[in-house]
Short mmCIF file of C-alpha atoms in Angstrom, two decimals:
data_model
loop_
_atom_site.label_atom_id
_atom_site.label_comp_id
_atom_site.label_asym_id
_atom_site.label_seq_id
_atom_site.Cartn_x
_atom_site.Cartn_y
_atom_site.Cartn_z
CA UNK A 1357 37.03 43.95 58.55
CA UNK A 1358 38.43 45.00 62.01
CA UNK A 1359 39.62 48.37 62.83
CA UNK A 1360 43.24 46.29 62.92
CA UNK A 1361 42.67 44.93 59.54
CA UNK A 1362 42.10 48.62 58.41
CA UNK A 1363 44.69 50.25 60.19
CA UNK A 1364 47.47 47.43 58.66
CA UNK A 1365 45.62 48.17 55.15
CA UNK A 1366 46.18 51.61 55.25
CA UNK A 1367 49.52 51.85 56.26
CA UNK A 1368 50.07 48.74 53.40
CA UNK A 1369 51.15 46.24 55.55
CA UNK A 1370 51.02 43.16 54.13
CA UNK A 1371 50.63 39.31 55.34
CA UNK A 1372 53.74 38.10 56.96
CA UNK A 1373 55.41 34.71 57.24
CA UNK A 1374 55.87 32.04 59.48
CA UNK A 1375 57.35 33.19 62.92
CA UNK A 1376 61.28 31.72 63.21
CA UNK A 1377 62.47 34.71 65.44
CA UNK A 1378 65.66 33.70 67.74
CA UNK A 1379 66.42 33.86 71.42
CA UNK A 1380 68.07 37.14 71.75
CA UNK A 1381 70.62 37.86 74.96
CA UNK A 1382 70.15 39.52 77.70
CA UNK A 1383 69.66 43.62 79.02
CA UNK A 1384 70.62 46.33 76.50
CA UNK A 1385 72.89 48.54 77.00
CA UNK A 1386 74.90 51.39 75.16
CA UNK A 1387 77.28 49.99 72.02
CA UNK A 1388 80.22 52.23 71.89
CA UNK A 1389 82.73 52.53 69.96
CA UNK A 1390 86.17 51.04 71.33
CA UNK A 1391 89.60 51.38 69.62
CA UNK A 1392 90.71 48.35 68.73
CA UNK A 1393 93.72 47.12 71.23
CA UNK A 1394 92.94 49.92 73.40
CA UNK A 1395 93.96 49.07 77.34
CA UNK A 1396 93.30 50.33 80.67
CA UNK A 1397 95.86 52.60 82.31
CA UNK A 1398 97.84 51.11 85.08
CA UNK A 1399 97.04 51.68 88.54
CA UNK A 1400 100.34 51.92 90.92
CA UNK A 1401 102.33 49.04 90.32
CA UNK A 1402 99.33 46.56 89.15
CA UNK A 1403 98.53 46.50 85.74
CA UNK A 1404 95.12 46.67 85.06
CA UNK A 1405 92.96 44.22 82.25
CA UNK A 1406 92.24 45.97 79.60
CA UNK A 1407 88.23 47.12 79.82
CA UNK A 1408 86.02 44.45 77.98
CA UNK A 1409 84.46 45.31 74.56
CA UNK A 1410 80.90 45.88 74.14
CA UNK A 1411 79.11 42.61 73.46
CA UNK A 1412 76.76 42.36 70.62
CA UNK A 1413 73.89 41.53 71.72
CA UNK A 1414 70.31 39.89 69.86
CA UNK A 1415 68.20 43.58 70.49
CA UNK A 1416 70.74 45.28 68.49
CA UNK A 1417 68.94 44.03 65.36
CA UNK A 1418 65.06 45.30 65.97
CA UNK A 1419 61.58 45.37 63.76
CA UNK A 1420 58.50 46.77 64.02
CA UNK A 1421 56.43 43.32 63.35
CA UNK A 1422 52.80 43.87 63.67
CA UNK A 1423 52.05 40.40 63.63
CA UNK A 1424 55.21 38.82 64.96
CA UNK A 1425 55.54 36.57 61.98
CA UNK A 1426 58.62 37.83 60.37
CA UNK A 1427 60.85 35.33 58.73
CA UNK A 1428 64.21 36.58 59.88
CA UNK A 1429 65.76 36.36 63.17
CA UNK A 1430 65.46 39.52 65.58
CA UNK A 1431 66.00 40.31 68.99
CA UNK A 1432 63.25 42.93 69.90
CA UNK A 1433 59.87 44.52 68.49
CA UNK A 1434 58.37 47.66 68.87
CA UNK A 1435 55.13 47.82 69.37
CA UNK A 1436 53.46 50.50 67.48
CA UNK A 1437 51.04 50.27 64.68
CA UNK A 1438 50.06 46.79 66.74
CA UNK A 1439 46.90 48.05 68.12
CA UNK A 1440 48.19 48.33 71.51
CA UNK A 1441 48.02 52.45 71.78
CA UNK A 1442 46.41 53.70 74.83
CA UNK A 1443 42.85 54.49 72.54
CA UNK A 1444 43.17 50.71 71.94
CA UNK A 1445 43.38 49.80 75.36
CA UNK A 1446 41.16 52.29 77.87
CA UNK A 1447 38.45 53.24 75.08
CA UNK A 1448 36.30 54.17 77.92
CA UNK A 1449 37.30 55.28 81.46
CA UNK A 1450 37.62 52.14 83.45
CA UNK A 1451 37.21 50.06 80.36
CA UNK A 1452 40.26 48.23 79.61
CA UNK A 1453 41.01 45.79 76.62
CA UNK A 1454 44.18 44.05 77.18
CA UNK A 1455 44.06 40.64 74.85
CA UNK A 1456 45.60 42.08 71.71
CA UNK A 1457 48.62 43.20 73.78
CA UNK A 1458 48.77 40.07 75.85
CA UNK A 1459 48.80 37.69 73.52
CA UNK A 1460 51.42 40.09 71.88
CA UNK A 1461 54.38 40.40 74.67
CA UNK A 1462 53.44 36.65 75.42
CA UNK A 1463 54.76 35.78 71.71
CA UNK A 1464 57.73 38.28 72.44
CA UNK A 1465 58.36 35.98 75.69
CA UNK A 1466 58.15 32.48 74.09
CA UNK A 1467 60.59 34.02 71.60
CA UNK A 1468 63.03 35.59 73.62
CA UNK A 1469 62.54 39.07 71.94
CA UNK A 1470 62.36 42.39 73.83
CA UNK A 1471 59.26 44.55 73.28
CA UNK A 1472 59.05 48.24 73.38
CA UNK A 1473 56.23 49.62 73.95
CA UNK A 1474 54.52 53.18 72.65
CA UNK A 1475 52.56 54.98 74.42
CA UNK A 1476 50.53 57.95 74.08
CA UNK A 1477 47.65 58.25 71.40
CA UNK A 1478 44.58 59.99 73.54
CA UNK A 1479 41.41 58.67 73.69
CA UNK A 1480 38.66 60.77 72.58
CA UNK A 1481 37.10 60.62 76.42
CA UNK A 1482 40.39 61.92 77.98
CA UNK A 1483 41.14 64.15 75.19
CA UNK A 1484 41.45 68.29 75.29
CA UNK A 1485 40.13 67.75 72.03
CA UNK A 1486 38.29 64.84 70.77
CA UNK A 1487 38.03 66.08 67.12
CA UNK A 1488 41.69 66.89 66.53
CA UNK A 1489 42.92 65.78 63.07
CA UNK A 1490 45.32 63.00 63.42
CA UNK A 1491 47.32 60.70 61.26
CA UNK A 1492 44.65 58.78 58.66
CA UNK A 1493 45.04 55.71 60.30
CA UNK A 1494 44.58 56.71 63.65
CA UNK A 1495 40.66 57.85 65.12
CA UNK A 1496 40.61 61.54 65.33
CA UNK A 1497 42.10 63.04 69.17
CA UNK A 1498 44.62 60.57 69.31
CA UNK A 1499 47.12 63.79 68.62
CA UNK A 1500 45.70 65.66 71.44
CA UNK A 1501 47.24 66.24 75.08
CA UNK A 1502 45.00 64.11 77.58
CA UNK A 1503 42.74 67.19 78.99
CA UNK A 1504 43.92 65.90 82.57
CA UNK A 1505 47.53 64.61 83.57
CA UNK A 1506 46.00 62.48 86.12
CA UNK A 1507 44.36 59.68 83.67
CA UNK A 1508 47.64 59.82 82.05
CA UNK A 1509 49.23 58.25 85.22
CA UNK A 1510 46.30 55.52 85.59
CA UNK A 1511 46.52 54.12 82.16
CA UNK A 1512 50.40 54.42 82.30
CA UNK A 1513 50.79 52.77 85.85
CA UNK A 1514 48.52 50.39 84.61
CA UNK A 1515 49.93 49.17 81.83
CA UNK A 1516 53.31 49.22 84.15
CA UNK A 1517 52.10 47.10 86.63
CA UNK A 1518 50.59 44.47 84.47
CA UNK A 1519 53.34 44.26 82.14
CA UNK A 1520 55.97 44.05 85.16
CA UNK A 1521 59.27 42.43 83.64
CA UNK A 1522 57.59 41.39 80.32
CA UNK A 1523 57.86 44.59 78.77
CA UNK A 1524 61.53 46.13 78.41
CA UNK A 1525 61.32 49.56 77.24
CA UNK A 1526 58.40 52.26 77.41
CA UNK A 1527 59.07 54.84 74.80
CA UNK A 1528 56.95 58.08 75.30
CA UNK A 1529 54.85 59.28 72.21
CA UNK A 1530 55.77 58.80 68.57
CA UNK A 1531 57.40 61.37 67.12
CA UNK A 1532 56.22 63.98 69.36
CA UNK A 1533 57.37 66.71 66.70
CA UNK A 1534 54.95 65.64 64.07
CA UNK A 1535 51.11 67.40 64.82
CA UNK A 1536 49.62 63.66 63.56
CA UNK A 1537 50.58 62.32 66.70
CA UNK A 1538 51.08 65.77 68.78
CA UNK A 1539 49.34 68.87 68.95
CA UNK A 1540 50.69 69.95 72.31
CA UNK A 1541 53.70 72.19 73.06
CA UNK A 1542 57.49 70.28 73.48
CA UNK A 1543 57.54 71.49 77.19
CA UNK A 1544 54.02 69.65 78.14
CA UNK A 1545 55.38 66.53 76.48
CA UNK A 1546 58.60 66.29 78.38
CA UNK A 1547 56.37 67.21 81.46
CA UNK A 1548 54.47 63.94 80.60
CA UNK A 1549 57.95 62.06 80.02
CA UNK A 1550 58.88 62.62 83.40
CA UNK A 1551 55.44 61.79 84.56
CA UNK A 1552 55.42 58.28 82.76
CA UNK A 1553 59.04 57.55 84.29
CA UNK A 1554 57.82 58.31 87.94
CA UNK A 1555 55.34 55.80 87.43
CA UNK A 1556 56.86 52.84 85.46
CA UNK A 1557 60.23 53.07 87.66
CA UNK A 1558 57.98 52.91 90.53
CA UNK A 1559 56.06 49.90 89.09
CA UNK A 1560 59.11 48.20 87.10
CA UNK A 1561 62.45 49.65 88.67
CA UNK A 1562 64.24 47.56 85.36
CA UNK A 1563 62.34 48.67 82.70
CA UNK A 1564 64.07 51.45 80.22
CA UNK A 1565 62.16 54.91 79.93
CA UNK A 1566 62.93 55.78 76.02
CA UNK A 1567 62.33 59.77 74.79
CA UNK A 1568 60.12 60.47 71.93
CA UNK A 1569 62.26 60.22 69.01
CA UNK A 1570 63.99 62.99 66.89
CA UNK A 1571 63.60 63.17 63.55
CA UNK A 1572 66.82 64.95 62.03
CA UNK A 1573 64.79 65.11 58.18
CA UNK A 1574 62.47 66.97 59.59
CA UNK A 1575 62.44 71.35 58.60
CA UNK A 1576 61.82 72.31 62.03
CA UNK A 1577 63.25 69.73 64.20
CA UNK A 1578 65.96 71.50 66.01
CA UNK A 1579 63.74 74.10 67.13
CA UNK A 1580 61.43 71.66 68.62
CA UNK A 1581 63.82 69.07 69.48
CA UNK A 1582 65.83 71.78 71.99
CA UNK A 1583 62.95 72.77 73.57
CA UNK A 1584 61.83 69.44 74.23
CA UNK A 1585 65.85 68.44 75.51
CA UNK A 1586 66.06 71.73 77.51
CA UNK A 1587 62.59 70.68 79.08
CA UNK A 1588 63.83 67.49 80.37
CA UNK A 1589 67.21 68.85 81.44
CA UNK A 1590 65.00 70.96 83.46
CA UNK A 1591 63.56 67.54 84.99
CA UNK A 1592 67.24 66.12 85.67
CA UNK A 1593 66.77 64.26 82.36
CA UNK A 1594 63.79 61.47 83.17
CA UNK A 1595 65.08 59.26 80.31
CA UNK A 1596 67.38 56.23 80.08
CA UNK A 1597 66.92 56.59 76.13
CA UNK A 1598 67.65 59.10 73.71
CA UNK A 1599 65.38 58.07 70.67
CA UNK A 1600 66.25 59.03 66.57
CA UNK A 1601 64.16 58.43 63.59
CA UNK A 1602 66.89 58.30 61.30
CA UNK A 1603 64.98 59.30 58.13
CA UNK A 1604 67.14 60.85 55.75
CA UNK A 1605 65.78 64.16 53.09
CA UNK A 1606 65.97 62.97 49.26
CA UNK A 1607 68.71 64.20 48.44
CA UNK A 1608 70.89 62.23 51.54
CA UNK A 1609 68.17 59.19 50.83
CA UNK A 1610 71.36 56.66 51.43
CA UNK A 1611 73.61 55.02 53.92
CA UNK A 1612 75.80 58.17 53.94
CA UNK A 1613 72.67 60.52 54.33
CA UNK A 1614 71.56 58.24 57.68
CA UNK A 1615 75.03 58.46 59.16
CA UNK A 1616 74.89 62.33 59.07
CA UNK A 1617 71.29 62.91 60.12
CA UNK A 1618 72.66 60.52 63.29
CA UNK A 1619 75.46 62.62 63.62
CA UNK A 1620 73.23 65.81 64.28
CA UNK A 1621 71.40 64.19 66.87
CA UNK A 1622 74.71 62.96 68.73
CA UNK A 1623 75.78 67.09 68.32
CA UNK A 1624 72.30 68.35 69.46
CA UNK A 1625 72.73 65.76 72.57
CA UNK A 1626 76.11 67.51 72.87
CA UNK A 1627 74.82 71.38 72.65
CA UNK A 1628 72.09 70.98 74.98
CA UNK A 1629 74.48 69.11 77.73
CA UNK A 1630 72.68 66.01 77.92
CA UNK A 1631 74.17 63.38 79.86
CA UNK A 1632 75.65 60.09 78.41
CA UNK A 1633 72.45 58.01 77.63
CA UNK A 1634 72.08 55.15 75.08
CA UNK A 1635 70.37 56.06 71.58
CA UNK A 1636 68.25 53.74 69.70
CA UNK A 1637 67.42 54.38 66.28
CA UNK A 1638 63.45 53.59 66.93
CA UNK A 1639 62.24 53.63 63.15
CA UNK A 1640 65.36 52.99 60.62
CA UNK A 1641 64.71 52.82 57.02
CA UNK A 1642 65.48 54.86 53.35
CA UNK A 1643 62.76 57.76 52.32
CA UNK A 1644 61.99 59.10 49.29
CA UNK A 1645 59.46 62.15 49.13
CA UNK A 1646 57.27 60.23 47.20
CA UNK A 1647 54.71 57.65 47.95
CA UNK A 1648 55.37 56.51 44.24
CA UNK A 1649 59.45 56.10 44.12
CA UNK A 1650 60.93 53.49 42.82
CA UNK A 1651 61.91 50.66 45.43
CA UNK A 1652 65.89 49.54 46.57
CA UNK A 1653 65.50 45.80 45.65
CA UNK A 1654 68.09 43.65 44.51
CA UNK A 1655 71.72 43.43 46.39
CA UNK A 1656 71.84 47.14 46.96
CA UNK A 1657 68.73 46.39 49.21
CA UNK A 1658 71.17 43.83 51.07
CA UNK A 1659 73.83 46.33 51.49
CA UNK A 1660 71.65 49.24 52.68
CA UNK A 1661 70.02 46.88 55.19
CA UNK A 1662 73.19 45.93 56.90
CA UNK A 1663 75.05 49.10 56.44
CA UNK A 1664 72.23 50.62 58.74
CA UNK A 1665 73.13 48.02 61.53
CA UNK A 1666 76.49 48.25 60.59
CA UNK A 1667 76.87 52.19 60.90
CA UNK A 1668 74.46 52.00 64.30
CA UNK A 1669 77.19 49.76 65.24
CA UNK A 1670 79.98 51.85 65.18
CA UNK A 1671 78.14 55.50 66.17
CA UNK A 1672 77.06 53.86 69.28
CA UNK A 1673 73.37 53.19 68.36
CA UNK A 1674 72.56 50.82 70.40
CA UNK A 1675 69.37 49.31 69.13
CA UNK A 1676 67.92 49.87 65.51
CA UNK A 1677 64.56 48.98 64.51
CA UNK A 1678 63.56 48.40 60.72
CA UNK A 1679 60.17 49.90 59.85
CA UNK A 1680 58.79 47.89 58.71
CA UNK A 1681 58.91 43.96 58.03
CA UNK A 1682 57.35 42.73 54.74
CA UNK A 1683 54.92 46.39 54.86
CA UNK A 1684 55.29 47.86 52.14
CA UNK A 1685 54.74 51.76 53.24
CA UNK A 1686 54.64 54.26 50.27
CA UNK A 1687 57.25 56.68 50.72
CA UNK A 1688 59.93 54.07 52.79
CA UNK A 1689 62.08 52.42 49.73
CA UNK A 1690 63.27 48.48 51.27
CA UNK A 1691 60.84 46.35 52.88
CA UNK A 1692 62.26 43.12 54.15
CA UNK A 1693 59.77 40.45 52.18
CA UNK A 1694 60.69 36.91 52.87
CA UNK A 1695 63.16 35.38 51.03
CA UNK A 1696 64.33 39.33 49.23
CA UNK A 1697 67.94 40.36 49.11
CA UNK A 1698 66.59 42.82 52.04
CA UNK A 1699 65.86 40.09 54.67
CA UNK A 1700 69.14 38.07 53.49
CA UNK A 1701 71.22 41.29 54.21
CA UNK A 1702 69.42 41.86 57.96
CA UNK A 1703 69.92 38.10 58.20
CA UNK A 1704 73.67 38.02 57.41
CA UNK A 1705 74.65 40.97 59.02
CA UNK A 1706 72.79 39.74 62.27
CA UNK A 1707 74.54 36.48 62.47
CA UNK A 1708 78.08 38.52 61.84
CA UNK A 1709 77.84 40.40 64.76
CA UNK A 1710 75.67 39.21 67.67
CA UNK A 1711 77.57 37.46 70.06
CA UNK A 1712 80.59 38.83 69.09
CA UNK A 1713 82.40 41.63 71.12
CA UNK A 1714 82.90 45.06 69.09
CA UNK A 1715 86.85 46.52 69.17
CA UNK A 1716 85.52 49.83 67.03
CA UNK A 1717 86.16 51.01 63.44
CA UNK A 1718 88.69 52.58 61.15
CA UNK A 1719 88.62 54.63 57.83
CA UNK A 1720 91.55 54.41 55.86
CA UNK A 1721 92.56 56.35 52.38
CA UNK A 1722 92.89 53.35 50.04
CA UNK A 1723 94.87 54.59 46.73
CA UNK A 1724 92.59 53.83 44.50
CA UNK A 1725 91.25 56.72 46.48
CA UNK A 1726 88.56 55.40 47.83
CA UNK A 1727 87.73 55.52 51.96
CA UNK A 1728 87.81 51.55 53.36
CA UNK A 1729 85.77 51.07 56.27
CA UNK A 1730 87.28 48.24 58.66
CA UNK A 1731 85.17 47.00 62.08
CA UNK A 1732 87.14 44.68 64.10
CA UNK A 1733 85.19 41.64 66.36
CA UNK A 1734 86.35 39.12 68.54
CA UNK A 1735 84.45 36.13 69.67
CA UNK A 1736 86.16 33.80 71.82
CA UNK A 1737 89.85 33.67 70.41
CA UNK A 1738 89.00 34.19 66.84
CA UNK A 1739 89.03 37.92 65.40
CA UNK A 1740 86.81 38.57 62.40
CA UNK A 1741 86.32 42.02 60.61
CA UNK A 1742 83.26 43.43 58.20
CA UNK A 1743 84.69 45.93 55.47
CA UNK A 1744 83.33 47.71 52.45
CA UNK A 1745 84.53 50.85 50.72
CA UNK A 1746 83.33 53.96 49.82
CA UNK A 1747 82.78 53.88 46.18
CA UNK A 1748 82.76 50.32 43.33
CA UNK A 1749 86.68 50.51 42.45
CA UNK A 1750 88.29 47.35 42.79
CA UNK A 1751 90.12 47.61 46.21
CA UNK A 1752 92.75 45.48 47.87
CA UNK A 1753 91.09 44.17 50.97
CA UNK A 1754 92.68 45.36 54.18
CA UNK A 1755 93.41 43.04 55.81
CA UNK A 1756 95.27 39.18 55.58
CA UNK A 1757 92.02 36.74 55.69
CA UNK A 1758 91.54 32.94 55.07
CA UNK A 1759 87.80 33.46 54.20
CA UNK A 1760 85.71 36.43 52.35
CA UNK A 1761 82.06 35.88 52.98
CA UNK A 1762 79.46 38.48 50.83
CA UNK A 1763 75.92 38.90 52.55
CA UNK A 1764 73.96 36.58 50.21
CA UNK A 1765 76.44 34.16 48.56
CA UNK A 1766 78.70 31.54 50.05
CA UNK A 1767 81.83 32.38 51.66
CA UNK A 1768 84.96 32.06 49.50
CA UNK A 1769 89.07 31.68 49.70
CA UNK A 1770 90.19 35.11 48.80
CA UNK A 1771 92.41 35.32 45.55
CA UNK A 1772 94.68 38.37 44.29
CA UNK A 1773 91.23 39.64 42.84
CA UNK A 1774 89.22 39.49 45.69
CA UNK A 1775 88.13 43.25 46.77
CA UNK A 1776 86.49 45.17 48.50
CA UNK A 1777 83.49 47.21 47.15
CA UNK A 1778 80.07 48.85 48.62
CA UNK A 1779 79.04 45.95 49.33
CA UNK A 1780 79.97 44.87 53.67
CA UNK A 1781 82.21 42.04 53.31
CA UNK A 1782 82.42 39.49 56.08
CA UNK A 1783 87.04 38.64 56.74
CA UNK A 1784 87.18 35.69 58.83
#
């Protein structure tokens, strides 16, 4: 078995389906939120067009695909888990192994999908430490700080200049707060953030420089998470992406639970005066603390799935990436298996919004006393909306419509007992 095939057992990844992945658009950039109707104040005498809405575009809806075979349509892949970490691909000094990641952002290419790619993961020759304890899946030093800064630089200016406009987005270290993948201090990452950027803007002036993520669950993460911040505000902020793990504590295990762990990051962004910067949501699923939980299947797996691209859609999370398609990890509670409720929902949601432009969200009181959520899209001359509620109360939808259409039955003429429920509801 190859290190690969032990790494994907491990982590319980299982075999995936036949590749049907979709084009997706072009550059990402920031989703945020814009009032619906709102217009551009008049300059002088000239009236000014109102500002356009945020397009949709195919990245919004990203996986973490080891093997690029998933089964529903996405717009970009991050590459971790994939065997393309830097141990993977210097194991020696001057040694460089480069087929496994080739033959992976060549797939992306044919495909039209964006990769991201992760770096970091030390190995044991450039390590301070070679025998640091890292995650089980990953050879022990990978968590250790590279014992010199400069073959940092070569193997990221490397990978930069090989990869020149075929990979989008560098993100720097996985969860940098975590000692399985760290064991150095927040400071001497950022210092190697800002390091990476100098290099791959050199090398690729268009690729996107993405910050470790944040993890919001986590006890300590503020702590760690200002020091890091505060370290590259120090640097004039080296970053075109603010990265979030939006894994949620038990107790908040939900779709309101990932709204408010995204809403702390947004406030910590806010405290430590970063500037206006793009978030992705770099690993998005529902936790459970443990490994033996029972599973979200069924249609609430459908309406958790899009209510995460849904409510990234409307807090201005620009790109959200599932972890993981069809791997079933332990403690993560929906995997997207082919053909599930969970895939249909990512499916439906997708082919709601992309291509569409977004004119923002509203929460209204309903008197049945439960809180209606209403998103408002326009593509081309035709205005659609995607609603659900707060609570299962029947609900008068909010709007006039001549079609409902759930996530994973057929669309329908709505009647005096159509409603709305928990469940996102396509109005067209």
């Amino acid at each position: 078995m190859t290190s690969s095939e032990n790494r994907l057992r491990t982590r319980g990844l299982a075999a995936f389906g036949v590749a049907t992945l979709v084009a997706a658009l072009t550059a990402a950039a920031a989703i945020t939120p814009v009032p619906a109707g709102a217009t551009a104040k008049p300059s002088g005498r000239t009236p000014t067009k109102a500002p356009a809405a945020p397009l949709i575009r195919a990245q919004a809806f990203g996986l973490h695909d080891p093997l690029q075979q998933s089964t529903v349509s996405n717009g970009a892949i991050r590459l971790w888990d994939t065997d393309t970490a830097w141990y993977d691909l210097q194991p020696d000094r001057g040694q460089w192994r480069f087929d496994h990641l080739d033959a992976m952002v060549a797939q992306a290419q044919a495909t039209g999908v964006k990769p991201m790619l992760v770096l970091g993961a030390t190995p044991a020759w450039a390590a301070e430490d070679p025998t640091a304890p890292s995650a089980q899946w990953l050879l022990p030093g990978t968590s250790s700080p590279p014992r010199s800064e400069g073959d940092w630089v070569t193997y990221v200016r490397t990978v930069a200049v090989r990869y020149r406009g075929r990979i989008d987005a560098y993100q720097v270290m996985n969860e940098g707060s975590l000692w399985q993948f760290w064991r150095g201090s927040p400071e001497r990452l950022a210092r190697l953030t800002v390091l990476a950027s100098r290099v791959i803007k050199a090398a690729d002036p268009k690729a996107l420089v993405v910050s470790t993520p944040m993890i919001p669950r986590q006890k300590h993460w503020r702590a760690w998470s200002t020091r890091y911040l505060a370290a590259l505000r120090a640097r004039r902020w080296p970053v075109d992406v603010f990265a979030v793990h939006s894994y949620q504590p038990d107790t908040m295990s939900n779709p309101t639970g990932r709204v408010a762990g995204i809403r702390t990051m947004q406030g910590l962004l806010r405290t430590v005066g970063a500037p206006r910067r793009a978030m992705w949501d770099t690993e998005a699923n529902y936790s459970a603390a443990s490994y033996f939980a029972p599973k979200v299947v069924g249609p609430q797996s459908a309406d958790w799935v899009a209510r995460a691209y849904l409510d990234s859609l409307r807090l201005g999370v620009a790109r959200t990436y599932w972890y993981a398609y069809d791997a079933p990890v332990g403690h993560l509670r929906i995997t997207l298996v082919p053909a599930s409720f969970a895939a249909s929902g990512f499916a439906a949601v997708a082919s709601w919004l992309v291509g569409s432009r977004f004119r923002g969200c509203t929460d209204e009181r309903a008197p049945t006393k439960v809180t209606v959520t209403t998103c408002t899209l326009r593509r081309g001359l035709r205005t659609s909306y995607v609603v659900w509620a707060s609570a299962n109360r029947p609900t008068r939808l909010p709007v006039r419509t001549a079609t409902a259409c759930p996530q994973v039955t057929a669309c329908v003429r709505p009647s005096t007992t159509t409603y709305v429920t928990m469940s996102p509801l396509l109005l067209r």
